[in-house]
Coordinates of C-alpha atoms in Angstrom, one line a residue:
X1 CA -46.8 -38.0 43.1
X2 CA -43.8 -39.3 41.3
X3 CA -44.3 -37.3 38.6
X4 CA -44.2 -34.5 40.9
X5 CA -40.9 -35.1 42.8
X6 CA -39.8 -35.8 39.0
X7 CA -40.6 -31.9 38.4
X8 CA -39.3 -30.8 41.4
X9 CA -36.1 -32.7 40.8
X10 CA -35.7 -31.4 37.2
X11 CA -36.0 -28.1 38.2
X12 CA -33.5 -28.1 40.8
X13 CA -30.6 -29.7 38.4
X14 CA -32.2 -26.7 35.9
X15 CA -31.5 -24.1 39.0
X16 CA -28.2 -25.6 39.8
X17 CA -26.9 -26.3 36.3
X18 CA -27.4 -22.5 35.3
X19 CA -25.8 -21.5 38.9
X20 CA -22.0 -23.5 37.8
X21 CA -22.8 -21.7 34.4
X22 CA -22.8 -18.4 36.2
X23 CA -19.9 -19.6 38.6
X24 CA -18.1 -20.8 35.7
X25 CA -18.5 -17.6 33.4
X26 CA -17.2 -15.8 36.8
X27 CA -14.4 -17.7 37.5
X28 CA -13.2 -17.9 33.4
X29 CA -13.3 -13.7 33.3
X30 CA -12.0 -13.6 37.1
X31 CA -8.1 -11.7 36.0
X32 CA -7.0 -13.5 39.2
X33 CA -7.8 -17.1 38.2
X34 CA -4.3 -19.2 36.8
X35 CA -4.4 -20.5 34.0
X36 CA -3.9 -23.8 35.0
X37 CA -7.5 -23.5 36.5
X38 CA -8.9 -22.6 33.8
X39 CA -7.4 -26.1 32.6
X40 CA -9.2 -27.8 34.5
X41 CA -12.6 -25.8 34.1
X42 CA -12.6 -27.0 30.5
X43 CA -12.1 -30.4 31.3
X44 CA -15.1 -30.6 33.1
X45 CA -17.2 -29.6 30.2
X46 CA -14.9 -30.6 27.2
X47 CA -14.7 -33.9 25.6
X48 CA -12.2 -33.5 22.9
X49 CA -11.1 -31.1 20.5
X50 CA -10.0 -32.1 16.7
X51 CA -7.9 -29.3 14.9
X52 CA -8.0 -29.1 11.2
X53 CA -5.0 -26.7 9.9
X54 CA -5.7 -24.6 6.7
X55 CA -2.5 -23.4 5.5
X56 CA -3.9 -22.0 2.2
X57 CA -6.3 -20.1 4.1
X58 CA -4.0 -18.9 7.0
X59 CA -7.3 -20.4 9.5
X60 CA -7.2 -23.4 12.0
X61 CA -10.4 -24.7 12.2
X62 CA -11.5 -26.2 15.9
X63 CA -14.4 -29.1 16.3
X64 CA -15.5 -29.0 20.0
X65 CA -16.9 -31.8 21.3
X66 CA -18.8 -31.3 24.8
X67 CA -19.2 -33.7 27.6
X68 CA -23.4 -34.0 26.9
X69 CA -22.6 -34.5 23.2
X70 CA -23.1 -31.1 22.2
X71 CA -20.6 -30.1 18.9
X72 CA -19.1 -26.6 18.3
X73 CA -16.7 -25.6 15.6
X74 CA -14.7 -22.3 16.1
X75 CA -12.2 -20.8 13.4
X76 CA -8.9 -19.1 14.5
X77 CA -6.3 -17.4 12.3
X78 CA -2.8 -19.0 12.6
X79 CA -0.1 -17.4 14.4
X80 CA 2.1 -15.4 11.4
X81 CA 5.8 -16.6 11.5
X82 CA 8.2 -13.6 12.1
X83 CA 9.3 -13.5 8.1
X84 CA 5.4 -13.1 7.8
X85 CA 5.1 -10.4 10.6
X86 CA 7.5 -8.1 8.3
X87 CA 6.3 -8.9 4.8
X88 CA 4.3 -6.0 3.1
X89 CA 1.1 -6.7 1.7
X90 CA 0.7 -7.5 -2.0
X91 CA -1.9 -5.1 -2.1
X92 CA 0.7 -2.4 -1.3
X93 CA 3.0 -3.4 -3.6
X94 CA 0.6 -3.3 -6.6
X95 CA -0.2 0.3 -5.5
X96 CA 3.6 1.3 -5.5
X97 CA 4.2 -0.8 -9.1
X98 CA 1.1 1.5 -10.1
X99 CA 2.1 5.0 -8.6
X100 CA 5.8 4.3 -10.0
X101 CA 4.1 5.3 -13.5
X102 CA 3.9 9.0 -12.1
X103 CA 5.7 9.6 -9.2
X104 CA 9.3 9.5 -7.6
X105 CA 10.0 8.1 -4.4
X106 CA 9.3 10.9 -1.9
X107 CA 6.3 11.6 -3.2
X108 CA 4.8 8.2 -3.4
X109 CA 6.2 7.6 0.1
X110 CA 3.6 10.3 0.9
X111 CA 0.6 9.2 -0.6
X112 CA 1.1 5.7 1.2
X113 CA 1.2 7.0 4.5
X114 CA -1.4 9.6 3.0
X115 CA -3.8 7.0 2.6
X116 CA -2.8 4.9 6.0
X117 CA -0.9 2.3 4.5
X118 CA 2.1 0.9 7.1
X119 CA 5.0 -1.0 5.9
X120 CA 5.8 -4.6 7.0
X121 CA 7.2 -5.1 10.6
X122 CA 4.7 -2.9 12.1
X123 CA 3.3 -5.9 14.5
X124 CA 6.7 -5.7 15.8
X125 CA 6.7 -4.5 19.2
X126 CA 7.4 -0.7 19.2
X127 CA 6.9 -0.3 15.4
X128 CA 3.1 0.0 15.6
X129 CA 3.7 4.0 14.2
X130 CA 6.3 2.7 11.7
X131 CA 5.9 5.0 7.9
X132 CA 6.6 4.5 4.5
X133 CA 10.0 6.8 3.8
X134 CA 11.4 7.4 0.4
X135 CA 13.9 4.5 1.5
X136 CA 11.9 2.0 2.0
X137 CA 9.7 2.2 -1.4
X138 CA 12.9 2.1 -2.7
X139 CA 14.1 -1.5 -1.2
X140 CA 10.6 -2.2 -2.3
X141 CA 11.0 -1.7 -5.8
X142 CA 14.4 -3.3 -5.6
X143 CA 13.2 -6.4 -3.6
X144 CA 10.5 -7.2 -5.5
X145 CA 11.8 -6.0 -9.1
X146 CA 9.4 -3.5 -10.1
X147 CA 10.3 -2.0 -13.3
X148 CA 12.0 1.3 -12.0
X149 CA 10.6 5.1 -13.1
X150 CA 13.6 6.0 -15.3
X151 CA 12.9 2.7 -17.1
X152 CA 9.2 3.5 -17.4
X153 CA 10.0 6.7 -18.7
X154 CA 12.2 6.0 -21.1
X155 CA 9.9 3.3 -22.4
X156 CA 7.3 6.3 -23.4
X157 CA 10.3 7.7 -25.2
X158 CA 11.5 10.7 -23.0
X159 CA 15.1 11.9 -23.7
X160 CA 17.9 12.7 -21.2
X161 CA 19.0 16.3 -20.7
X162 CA 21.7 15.3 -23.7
X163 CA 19.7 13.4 -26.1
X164 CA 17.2 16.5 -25.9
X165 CA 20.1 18.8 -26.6
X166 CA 21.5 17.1 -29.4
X167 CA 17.3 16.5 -31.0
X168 CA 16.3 20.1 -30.6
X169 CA 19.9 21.5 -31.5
X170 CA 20.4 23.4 -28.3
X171 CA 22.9 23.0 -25.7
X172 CA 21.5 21.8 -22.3
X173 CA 21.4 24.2 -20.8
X174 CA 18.8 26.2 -23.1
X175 CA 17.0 22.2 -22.6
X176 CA 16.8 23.1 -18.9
X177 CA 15.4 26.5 -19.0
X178 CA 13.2 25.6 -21.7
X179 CA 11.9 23.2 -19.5
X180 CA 11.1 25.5 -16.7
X181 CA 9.2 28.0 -18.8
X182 CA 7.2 24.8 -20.2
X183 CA 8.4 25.1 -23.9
X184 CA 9.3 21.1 -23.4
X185 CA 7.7 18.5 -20.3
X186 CA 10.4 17.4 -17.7
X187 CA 9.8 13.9 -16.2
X188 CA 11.9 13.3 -12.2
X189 CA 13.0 9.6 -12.0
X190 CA 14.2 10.4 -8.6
X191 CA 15.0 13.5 -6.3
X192 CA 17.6 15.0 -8.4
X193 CA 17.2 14.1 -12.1
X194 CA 15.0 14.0 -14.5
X195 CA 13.7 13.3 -18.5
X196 CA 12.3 15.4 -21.0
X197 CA 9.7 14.6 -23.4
X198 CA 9.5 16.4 -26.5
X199 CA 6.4 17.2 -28.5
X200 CA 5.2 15.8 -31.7
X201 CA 5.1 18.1 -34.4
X202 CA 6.2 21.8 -34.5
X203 CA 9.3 22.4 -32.3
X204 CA 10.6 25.5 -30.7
X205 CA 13.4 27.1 -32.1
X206 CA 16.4 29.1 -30.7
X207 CA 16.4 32.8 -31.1
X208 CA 19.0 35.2 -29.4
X209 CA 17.6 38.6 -28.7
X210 CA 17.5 40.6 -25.7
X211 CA 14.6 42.3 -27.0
X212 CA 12.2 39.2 -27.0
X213 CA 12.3 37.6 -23.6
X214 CA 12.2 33.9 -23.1
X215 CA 8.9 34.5 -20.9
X216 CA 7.4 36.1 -23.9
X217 CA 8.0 33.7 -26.6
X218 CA 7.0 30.8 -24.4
X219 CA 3.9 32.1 -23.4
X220 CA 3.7 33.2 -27.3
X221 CA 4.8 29.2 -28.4
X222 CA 2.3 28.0 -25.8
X223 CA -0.7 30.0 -27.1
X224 CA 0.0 29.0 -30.7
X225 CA -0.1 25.1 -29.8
X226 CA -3.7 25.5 -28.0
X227 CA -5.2 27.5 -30.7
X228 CA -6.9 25.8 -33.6
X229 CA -4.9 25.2 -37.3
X230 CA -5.9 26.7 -40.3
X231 CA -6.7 24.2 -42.8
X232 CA -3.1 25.8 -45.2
X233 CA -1.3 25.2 -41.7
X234 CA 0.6 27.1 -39.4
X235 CA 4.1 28.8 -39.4
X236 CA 6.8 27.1 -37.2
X237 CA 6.5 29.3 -34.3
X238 CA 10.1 30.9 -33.2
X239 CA 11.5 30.8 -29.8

């Protein structure tokens, strides 16, 4: 008989203990209940909680301990201070260091917001749609030294406008249309200038006649630098 009631009893603290869970669930999601009440919910079933900061890891780590004994332990990121809120990824900075080896600022501006990169400050409130602008690689580079494209360039050997004048014997302006027909490579550090590499081996020569057009001896020069040498060598092709 006592075992019985013992049954009976057991069951009905079961029944009632999963009815204040419901309750409780209901009241914690309920939008209307203050916060001060849910205070007081978690006192009824919390012992203590011990928090263990990780500051290498950015993480806070939480040990719950329940009022039956019961122990639960619950990992949270740390709040970012507001320098850390603004403060572009590393990962973003290694990809500009590595796209300043080929491209100017505009155009690696694009490929940033290309590939859905966002600049820091974007968990600001109202800079959620914030994008990389040719201005802002640029305090980039500047803030955390990368080695600039002109340097980079120059490094590999290209020439300015002048330099490439003064190598080839031509004035610069015969450099720049030179350039454009590809006779010679032109290199834009930024929006408005640029570098010139200059070719190993045979190099183009000036020629003044109104009977053989620029076009044609480029396309001529460019023809005779794809096609195989003979094993006596090839003239220096005139341009």
């Amino acid at each position: 008989m006592a075992e019985h009631d013992q049954f009976i009893l057991d069951k009905a603290v079961h029944e009632r203990l999963v009815a204040m869970t419901a309750d409780f669930n209901q009241l914690w999601k309920d939008p209307d209940t203050p916060s001060r009440e849910r205070k007081r919910l978690l006192a009824h079933i919390i012992e203590d909680v011990t928090l263990l900061k990780l500051p290498a890891e950015g993480t806070t780590k939480l040990h719950v301990r329940f009022k039956g004994g019961k122990i639960q332990t619950l990992t949270t990121m740390n709040p970012k201070s507001s320098p850390q809120q603004i403060k572009t990824k590393p990962s973003i900075i290694e990809l500009v260091d590595r796209l300043l080896d080929d491209y100017i600022y505009p155009e690696i501006a694009e490929i940033l917001n290309e590939q859905g990169h966002r600049p820091g400050g974007t968990a600001r409130r109202g800079c959620q749609d914030a994008r990389f602008t040719p201005l802002k690689v640029a305090y980039l580079i500047h803030e955390y030294k990368l080695r600039s494209r002109y340097d980079r360039l120059r490094q590999r050997g290209m020439l300015t406008r002048q330099e490439a004048a003064v190598h080839l014997n031509i004035s610069e302006q015969t450099v720049a249309r030179w350039a454009k027909f590809g006779l010679i490579t032109r290199h834009a550090y930024n929006g408005h200038y640029s570098l010139y590499e200059i070719a190993d081996g045979d190099l183009p020569q000036k020629q003044c006649s109104r009977w053989n057009p620029l076009e044609d001896r480029a396309a001529a020069y460019r023809q005779m630098q794809t096609e195989p040498r003979t094993s006596t060598g090839e003239e220096r092709g005139v341009v």
